[in-house]
Short mmCIF file of C-alpha atoms in Angstrom, two decimals:
data_model
loop_
_atom_site.label_atom_id
_atom_site.label_comp_id
_atom_site.label_asym_id
_atom_site.label_seq_id
_atom_site.Cartn_x
_atom_site.Cartn_y
_atom_site.Cartn_z
CA MET Z 1 -15.60 10.41 -24.98
CA ALA Z 2 -16.74 14.01 -25.03
CA ASN Z 3 -15.57 16.20 -22.08
CA ALA Z 4 -13.85 13.19 -20.51
CA LEU Z 5 -10.90 13.70 -18.17
CA LYS Z 6 -7.74 13.13 -20.22
CA ILE Z 7 -5.37 10.66 -18.56
CA ALA Z 8 -1.70 10.07 -19.42
CA ILE Z 9 -0.08 6.81 -18.33
CA ILE Z 10 3.60 7.00 -17.42
CA GLY Z 11 5.06 3.49 -17.34
CA ALA Z 12 3.12 1.09 -19.55
CA GLY Z 13 4.38 -2.25 -18.19
CA ARG Z 14 2.30 -4.80 -16.24
CA MET Z 15 0.49 -2.42 -13.90
CA GLY Z 16 0.41 0.56 -16.23
CA GLY Z 17 -0.83 -1.72 -19.00
CA ALA Z 18 -3.74 -2.84 -16.83
CA HIS Z 19 -4.78 0.76 -16.29
CA ILE Z 20 -4.47 1.42 -20.04
CA ILE Z 21 -6.84 -1.48 -20.77
CA ASN Z 22 -9.36 -0.17 -18.23
CA LEU Z 23 -9.27 3.27 -19.84
CA ILE Z 24 -9.52 1.99 -23.40
CA LYS Z 25 -12.44 -0.28 -22.52
CA GLY Z 26 -14.31 2.57 -20.85
CA ARG Z 27 -14.23 1.02 -17.41
CA VAL Z 28 -13.06 4.28 -15.81
CA LYS Z 29 -16.19 6.41 -15.91
CA GLY Z 30 -15.57 9.99 -16.95
CA ALA Z 31 -12.03 9.43 -18.14
CA CYS Z 32 -10.17 8.49 -21.30
CA LEU Z 33 -6.65 7.65 -22.30
CA SER Z 34 -4.87 10.64 -23.89
CA ALA Z 35 -1.20 9.59 -23.99
CA VAL Z 36 1.29 6.85 -23.12
CA CYS Z 37 4.81 7.42 -21.87
CA ASP Z 38 7.51 4.76 -21.54
CA ILE Z 39 11.29 4.54 -22.11
CA ASP Z 40 10.82 1.14 -23.80
CA GLU Z 41 10.17 1.50 -27.54
CA SER Z 42 8.81 -2.02 -27.80
CA VAL Z 43 6.18 -1.12 -25.22
CA LEU Z 44 5.29 2.13 -26.96
CA GLY Z 45 4.89 0.24 -30.27
CA LYS Z 46 1.62 -1.19 -29.06
CA TYR Z 47 0.05 2.27 -28.82
CA LYS Z 48 1.91 4.39 -31.42
CA ASN Z 49 -0.77 4.40 -34.08
CA LYS Z 50 -3.64 4.94 -31.65
CA PHE Z 51 -2.46 7.47 -29.08
CA PRO Z 52 0.26 10.11 -28.68
CA VAL Z 53 3.36 8.41 -27.24
CA PHE Z 54 6.38 9.86 -25.39
CA ASN Z 55 9.77 8.46 -24.42
CA THR Z 56 10.18 10.74 -21.39
CA TYR Z 57 7.88 12.37 -18.91
CA GLU Z 58 9.57 15.68 -19.67
CA GLU Z 59 8.35 15.42 -23.29
CA LEU Z 60 4.89 14.53 -22.07
CA ILE Z 61 4.71 17.49 -19.74
CA LYS Z 62 5.98 19.85 -22.43
CA ASP Z 63 3.19 18.62 -24.72
CA GLY Z 64 0.69 19.15 -21.89
CA ASN Z 65 -2.38 17.76 -23.58
CA PHE Z 66 -3.70 15.87 -20.54
CA ASP Z 67 -5.49 16.64 -17.26
CA ALA Z 68 -4.02 14.03 -14.97
CA ALA Z 69 -1.34 11.33 -15.00
CA LEU Z 70 -0.90 7.92 -13.52
CA ILE Z 71 2.65 6.87 -12.60
CA ALA Z 72 3.45 3.14 -12.85
CA THR Z 73 7.22 3.19 -13.06
CA PRO Z 74 9.83 1.53 -10.84
CA HIS Z 75 9.69 2.96 -7.34
CA TYR Z 76 12.59 5.39 -7.34
CA PHE Z 77 11.04 7.43 -10.15
CA HIS Z 78 7.74 8.07 -8.37
CA VAL Z 79 8.69 11.24 -6.50
CA PRO Z 80 10.71 12.97 -9.27
CA ILE Z 81 7.99 12.38 -11.82
CA ALA Z 82 5.10 13.27 -9.45
CA SER Z 83 6.91 16.48 -8.43
CA ALA Z 84 7.39 17.55 -12.08
CA LEU Z 85 3.71 16.85 -12.81
CA ILE Z 86 2.50 18.76 -9.74
CA ASN Z 87 4.70 21.74 -10.64
CA ALA Z 88 3.07 21.60 -14.09
CA GLY Z 89 -0.38 21.87 -12.50
CA LYS Z 90 -1.47 18.25 -13.11
CA ALA Z 91 -3.35 15.90 -10.83
CA VAL Z 92 -1.33 12.77 -10.04
CA TYR Z 93 -2.03 9.14 -9.15
CA ILE Z 94 1.03 7.14 -7.98
CA GLU Z 95 1.05 3.36 -7.94
CA LYS Z 96 2.29 2.10 -4.59
CA PRO Z 97 4.58 2.82 -2.88
CA VAL Z 98 4.48 6.60 -2.91
CA ALA Z 99 8.31 6.67 -2.55
CA VAL Z 100 11.21 4.46 -1.41
CA THR Z 101 12.25 6.52 1.62
CA THR Z 102 10.34 8.59 4.13
CA LYS Z 103 12.69 11.49 3.35
CA ALA Z 104 11.51 11.54 -0.26
CA ALA Z 105 7.87 11.17 0.81
CA LYS Z 106 8.19 14.17 3.14
CA GLU Z 107 9.52 16.27 0.25
CA LEU Z 108 6.58 15.24 -1.94
CA ASN Z 109 4.08 15.94 0.84
CA ALA Z 110 5.51 19.43 1.27
CA LEU Z 111 5.06 20.10 -2.43
CA ILE Z 112 1.48 18.76 -2.41
CA ALA Z 113 0.66 21.13 0.42
CA GLU Z 114 2.38 24.06 -1.25
CA LYS Z 115 0.58 23.58 -4.58
CA ASP Z 116 -2.69 22.30 -3.02
CA ALA Z 117 -2.41 19.46 -5.52
CA VAL Z 118 -4.69 16.48 -6.06
CA CYS Z 119 -2.42 13.48 -5.52
CA ALA Z 120 -3.38 9.93 -4.66
CA VAL Z 121 -1.45 6.72 -4.04
CA GLY Z 122 -2.61 3.30 -5.27
CA TYR Z 123 -3.40 1.68 -1.89
CA ASN Z 124 -6.29 -0.16 -3.50
CA GLN Z 125 -6.99 -2.38 -0.50
CA ARG Z 126 -8.75 0.56 1.11
CA THR Z 127 -11.62 -0.12 -1.30
CA ASN Z 128 -12.15 -3.62 0.17
CA PRO Z 129 -15.53 -3.64 2.01
CA THR Z 130 -14.20 -5.80 4.80
CA TYR Z 131 -11.49 -3.28 5.71
CA ILE Z 132 -13.96 -0.40 5.39
CA PHE Z 133 -16.24 -2.29 7.82
CA ALA Z 134 -13.36 -2.62 10.26
CA LYS Z 135 -12.46 1.03 9.94
CA ASP Z 136 -16.03 2.02 10.78
CA ILE Z 137 -16.12 -0.28 13.81
CA ILE Z 138 -12.86 1.15 15.19
CA GLU Z 139 -13.76 4.82 14.55
CA SER Z 140 -17.16 4.34 16.19
CA GLY Z 141 -15.43 3.26 19.44
CA ARG Z 142 -17.18 -0.15 19.49
CA LEU Z 143 -13.83 -2.01 19.60
CA GLY Z 144 -12.64 0.01 22.57
CA ALA Z 145 -9.07 0.64 23.58
CA LEU Z 146 -6.53 -1.49 21.68
CA LYS Z 147 -5.15 -4.52 23.48
CA ARG Z 148 -3.06 -6.25 20.81
CA ALA Z 149 -2.87 -6.97 17.07
CA ASN Z 150 -1.47 -9.78 14.93
CA PHE Z 151 -0.68 -9.42 11.28
CA ILE Z 152 0.08 -12.43 9.01
CA VAL Z 153 0.55 -11.82 5.27
CA THR Z 154 2.23 -14.79 3.66
CA ASP Z 155 0.02 -15.16 0.56
CA TRP Z 156 2.12 -12.91 -1.72
CA TYR Z 157 3.91 -15.94 -3.20
CA ARG Z 158 6.53 -14.94 -5.82
CA SER Z 159 8.73 -17.44 -7.68
CA ASP Z 160 12.21 -16.88 -9.16
CA ALA Z 161 10.49 -16.53 -12.56
CA TYR Z 162 8.65 -13.46 -11.25
CA TYR Z 163 11.88 -11.72 -10.32
CA LYS Z 164 13.51 -12.67 -13.63
CA GLN Z 165 10.71 -10.98 -15.61
CA ASN Z 166 11.99 -7.60 -14.40
CA PRO Z 167 15.54 -7.50 -12.98
CA TRP Z 168 14.79 -4.44 -10.83
CA ARG Z 169 12.43 -6.54 -8.65
CA GLY Z 170 13.61 -7.96 -5.35
CA SER Z 171 16.60 -5.55 -5.13
CA TYR Z 172 17.56 -2.49 -3.19
CA THR Z 173 18.86 -0.87 -6.40
CA GLY Z 174 15.67 -1.40 -8.35
CA GLU Z 175 12.80 -1.05 -5.89
CA GLY Z 176 14.30 -0.27 -2.49
CA GLY Z 177 13.63 -3.66 -0.94
CA GLY Z 178 11.74 -6.91 -1.40
CA VAL Z 179 8.42 -8.32 -0.28
CA LEU Z 180 7.76 -5.48 2.19
CA ILE Z 181 7.98 -2.55 -0.18
CA ASN Z 182 6.51 -4.35 -3.20
CA GLN Z 183 3.74 -6.60 -1.97
CA CYS Z 184 3.13 -6.19 1.78
CA VAL Z 185 2.97 -2.44 1.53
CA HIS Z 186 -0.78 -2.87 0.91
CA GLN Z 187 -1.43 -4.66 4.22
CA LEU Z 188 0.95 -2.38 6.10
CA ASP Z 189 -1.09 0.57 4.82
CA ILE Z 190 -4.28 -1.12 6.06
CA LEU Z 191 -2.64 -1.78 9.42
CA SER Z 192 -1.61 1.84 9.93
CA TRP Z 193 -4.97 3.03 8.51
CA LEU Z 194 -6.81 0.98 11.14
CA ILE Z 195 -4.74 1.26 14.30
CA GLY Z 196 -2.25 4.06 13.66
CA MET Z 197 1.48 4.15 14.11
CA PRO Z 198 3.63 2.40 16.78
CA GLN Z 199 6.22 3.97 19.07
CA SER Z 200 8.97 1.55 18.10
CA VAL Z 201 9.85 -1.38 15.84
CA TYR Z 202 12.08 -4.41 16.25
CA ALA Z 203 12.51 -6.76 13.27
CA HIS Z 204 14.41 -9.52 11.48
CA ILE Z 205 14.44 -10.10 7.71
CA ALA Z 206 15.77 -12.93 5.54
CA THR Z 207 15.95 -14.15 1.93
CA LYS Z 208 14.76 -17.72 1.49
CA GLY Z 209 14.94 -19.89 -1.66
CA ARG Z 210 15.15 -17.07 -4.16
CA MET Z 211 17.99 -15.61 -6.30
CA ILE Z 212 17.38 -12.09 -5.06
CA THR Z 213 19.30 -9.72 -2.79
CA ALA Z 214 16.40 -8.20 -0.85
CA GLU Z 215 14.14 -9.94 1.69
CA ASN Z 216 11.21 -12.26 1.13
CA ALA Z 217 10.70 -13.15 4.85
CA VAL Z 218 9.96 -10.73 7.70
CA THR Z 219 9.23 -10.98 11.40
CA ALA Z 220 8.61 -7.81 13.37
CA LEU Z 221 7.27 -6.54 16.66
CA LEU Z 222 5.53 -3.10 16.80
CA ASP Z 223 5.24 -1.48 20.20
CA TYR Z 224 2.24 0.87 20.59
CA GLY Z 225 2.98 1.67 24.20
CA ASN Z 226 1.06 0.75 27.39
CA GLY Z 227 1.79 -2.96 26.82
CA VAL Z 228 0.07 -3.02 23.40
CA PHE Z 229 2.01 -4.89 20.71
CA CYS Z 230 1.48 -5.98 17.13
CA THR Z 231 3.34 -8.99 15.73
CA ILE Z 232 4.05 -9.17 11.98
CA SER Z 233 4.84 -12.21 9.93
CA ALA Z 234 5.24 -11.63 6.16
CA SER Z 235 6.73 -13.62 3.35
CA GLY Z 236 6.75 -14.20 -0.40
CA HIS Z 237 7.95 -17.83 -0.45
CA GLU Z 238 5.08 -19.67 1.27
CA LEU Z 239 2.63 -21.71 -0.88
CA HIS Z 240 -1.06 -21.21 -0.06
CA GLY Z 241 -0.20 -18.59 2.54
CA THR Z 242 -2.33 -16.70 4.96
CA ASN Z 243 -3.69 -13.12 4.89
CA LEU Z 244 -5.03 -12.26 8.30
CA ILE Z 245 -5.22 -9.25 10.58
CA GLU Z 246 -6.56 -9.72 14.11
CA ILE Z 247 -7.18 -6.73 16.33
CA ALA Z 248 -8.29 -7.16 19.96
CA GLY Z 249 -9.84 -4.35 21.96
CA GLU Z 250 -11.44 -3.96 25.38
CA LYS Z 251 -14.93 -4.17 23.91
CA GLY Z 252 -14.42 -6.74 21.12
CA LYS Z 253 -12.23 -8.43 18.54
CA LEU Z 254 -11.89 -7.96 14.79
CA THR Z 255 -10.68 -10.79 12.50
CA LEU Z 256 -10.00 -9.68 8.95
CA THR Z 257 -9.21 -11.52 5.75
CA ARG Z 258 -9.43 -10.25 2.20
CA SER Z 259 -12.92 -11.66 1.77
CA LYS Z 260 -14.45 -11.57 5.28
CA ALA Z 261 -14.49 -9.47 8.41
CA LYS Z 262 -15.80 -10.75 11.73
CA PHE Z 263 -16.44 -8.54 14.72
CA VAL Z 264 -17.09 -10.17 18.07
CA GLU Z 265 -18.73 -7.47 20.21
CA PHE Z 266 -18.76 -7.88 24.00
CA GLU Z 267 -21.77 -6.90 26.13
CA LYS Z 268 -19.38 -5.32 28.65
CA ALA Z 269 -15.82 -4.05 28.29
CA GLU Z 270 -13.02 -6.20 29.70
CA PRO Z 271 -12.14 -3.80 32.58
CA GLU Z 272 -15.76 -4.08 33.82
CA ILE Z 273 -15.58 -7.87 33.72
CA ASN Z 274 -12.32 -7.83 35.58
CA ALA Z 275 -13.70 -5.49 38.26
CA GLU Z 276 -16.84 -7.49 38.94
CA THR Z 277 -15.58 -11.06 38.61
CA THR Z 278 -15.24 -12.95 41.90
CA ASP Z 279 -14.54 -16.53 40.80
CA GLY Z 280 -11.16 -16.04 39.22
CA TYR Z 281 -12.47 -16.31 35.66
CA GLY Z 282 -14.66 -14.05 33.60
CA SER Z 283 -16.93 -14.00 30.61
CA CYS Z 284 -19.86 -12.05 29.19
CA ALA Z 285 -22.45 -12.24 26.46
CA LYS Z 286 -21.27 -11.37 22.98
CA LYS Z 287 -22.62 -10.70 19.52
CA THR Z 288 -20.94 -11.61 16.23
CA HIS Z 289 -21.17 -9.30 13.24
CA THR Z 290 -19.92 -10.48 9.83
CA LYS Z 291 -19.14 -8.57 6.68
CA TYR Z 292 -18.37 -10.45 3.44
CA TYR Z 293 -16.72 -8.94 0.43
CA GLY Z 294 -19.80 -10.03 -1.53
CA VAL Z 295 -20.49 -10.44 -5.24
CA ALA Z 296 -18.28 -7.38 -5.86
CA GLN Z 297 -15.31 -9.71 -5.35
CA ILE Z 298 -16.16 -11.41 -8.68
CA ARG Z 299 -16.05 -8.05 -10.41
CA ASP Z 300 -12.81 -7.05 -8.73
CA SER Z 301 -11.14 -10.38 -9.62
CA LEU Z 302 -11.86 -9.53 -13.26
CA TYR Z 303 -11.04 -5.82 -13.29
CA GLY Z 304 -8.97 -5.38 -10.15
CA GLN Z 305 -9.22 -3.19 -7.06
CA GLN Z 306 -6.83 -0.90 -9.00
CA LEU Z 307 -9.90 0.15 -11.03
CA LEU Z 308 -11.89 1.08 -7.92
CA SER Z 309 -9.00 3.07 -6.49
CA PHE Z 310 -8.31 4.90 -9.72
CA GLN Z 311 -12.02 5.63 -10.25
CA ASN Z 312 -12.02 7.28 -6.86
CA PHE Z 313 -9.14 9.53 -7.99
CA VAL Z 314 -11.04 10.47 -11.17
CA ASN Z 315 -14.20 11.17 -9.11
CA ARG Z 316 -12.16 13.43 -6.79
CA ILE Z 317 -11.18 15.58 -9.78
CA LEU Z 318 -14.63 15.58 -11.45
CA TYR Z 319 -16.96 15.63 -8.47
CA GLY Z 320 -14.89 16.46 -5.34
CA GLU Z 321 -15.19 12.94 -3.92
CA LYS Z 322 -12.98 12.30 -0.92
CA LEU Z 323 -9.78 10.43 -1.80
CA SER Z 324 -9.67 6.94 -0.30
CA ALA Z 325 -5.81 7.06 -0.25
CA PRO Z 326 -4.36 10.59 -0.38
CA ALA Z 327 -0.66 10.48 -1.32
CA GLU Z 328 0.16 12.31 1.91
CA GLU Z 329 -0.84 9.20 3.86
CA GLY Z 330 1.54 7.06 1.84
CA ILE Z 331 4.30 7.95 4.28
CA ASN Z 332 2.71 5.83 7.05
CA ALA Z 333 3.27 2.37 5.50
CA LEU Z 334 6.62 3.62 4.24
CA THR Z 335 7.63 4.55 7.80
CA LEU Z 336 6.84 1.00 8.90
CA ILE Z 337 8.82 -0.48 5.99
CA ASN Z 338 11.86 1.79 6.48
CA SER Z 339 11.94 1.23 10.24
CA ILE Z 340 11.63 -2.57 9.83
CA TYR Z 341 14.58 -2.56 7.41
CA LEU Z 342 16.61 -0.28 9.67
CA SER Z 343 15.92 -2.41 12.73
CA ALA Z 344 16.97 -5.58 10.89
CA TRP Z 345 20.12 -4.00 9.49
CA LYS Z 346 21.14 -2.58 12.88
CA ASN Z 347 19.74 -5.52 14.89
CA LYS Z 348 18.14 -3.17 17.41
CA GLU Z 349 14.87 -1.58 18.32
CA ILE Z 350 14.09 1.58 16.28
CA ILE Z 351 12.26 4.42 17.96
CA LEU Z 352 9.86 6.41 15.80
CA PRO Z 353 10.41 8.85 14.28
CA PHE Z 354 13.80 7.58 13.10
CA ASP Z 355 16.62 9.48 11.34
CA ASP Z 356 15.72 9.76 7.63
CA THR Z 357 19.30 10.45 6.64
CA GLU Z 358 20.61 7.47 8.54
CA TYR Z 359 18.13 5.25 6.78
CA GLU Z 360 19.18 6.56 3.35
CA ASN Z 361 22.85 5.92 4.21
CA TYR Z 362 22.12 2.33 5.15
CA LEU Z 363 20.06 1.86 1.96
CA ASN Z 364 22.84 3.32 -0.18
CA ASN Z 365 25.30 0.88 1.36
CA LYS Z 366 22.95 -1.99 0.48
CA ILE Z 367 22.81 -0.73 -3.06
CA LYS Z 368 26.60 -0.62 -3.23
CA GLU Z 369 26.77 -4.21 -1.98
CA GLU Z 370 24.55 -5.32 -4.83
#
């Protein structure tokens, strides 16, 4: 592909492999695969006779024959590799999460700002039309002041076989946690993207029915102040689970699933109804607005929202398109994850911002226990 953006893939396993296929098949417009980097020789063997291959990211950077890189390694390597690439003047796309700890994320954010680097994180759910619809409703003010939110994400079912495929999964040593940091990070990003960050977090976590050391069941309460709360229920052990975010405001209510968004818009805001009602009850006319994912869902089921998210990154480099998920915003979902873990480990409410160093100390103790 003449004049195409040259992309290096670092970590060619399940997720990195999917991006490689998209690049090879020309699905990423304006970009081509230029190199593959992985420590596993058996993985590199698939590409050795077709593309330049490297065992380490240091070797790749020294070669330098690429414009941008996608990082799809285990979580702890994200920040060190991204930092090395940014210092080498490369644009970077990091598969979620951006880091394991908020402390590491802050260090990366500082480097991005210092180098004015193009760096994105793979929060691909931001490309979902139903969530974009909700974002527009909230930012327009049509929802009104937040009253409460409920978050249920129990459809990330993962069997023991899933964890056995890669021993680093479901462990504090390998990925820094379980269902929260691996799967639910997507919906936690959407939650923070839509309604912002809470003042405090109180949570419980558990491991149910799996031979892993990290959690696959979570219950949490987020306090946004002024009597506004969000409840969270997340798991990776429930068959045919639920994926639902409900956000109630003074002027309406949003109900969000992966394939549909419904906005019930009130004719009058709740405080008005309360002020004028004389019979002890209250109601008003309402309109319902619905947004479906649409036929694009068929395309995304074949090629993945990862493709849409990565295309946005490529378009940012080529045409200046706004990033849907700048890496700097990756710290928000990570803050929720770290605070939920810390609350569960300490069995107490955690006020935000929390102590980054204290969190890392607790995490290191969990790693030692494993």
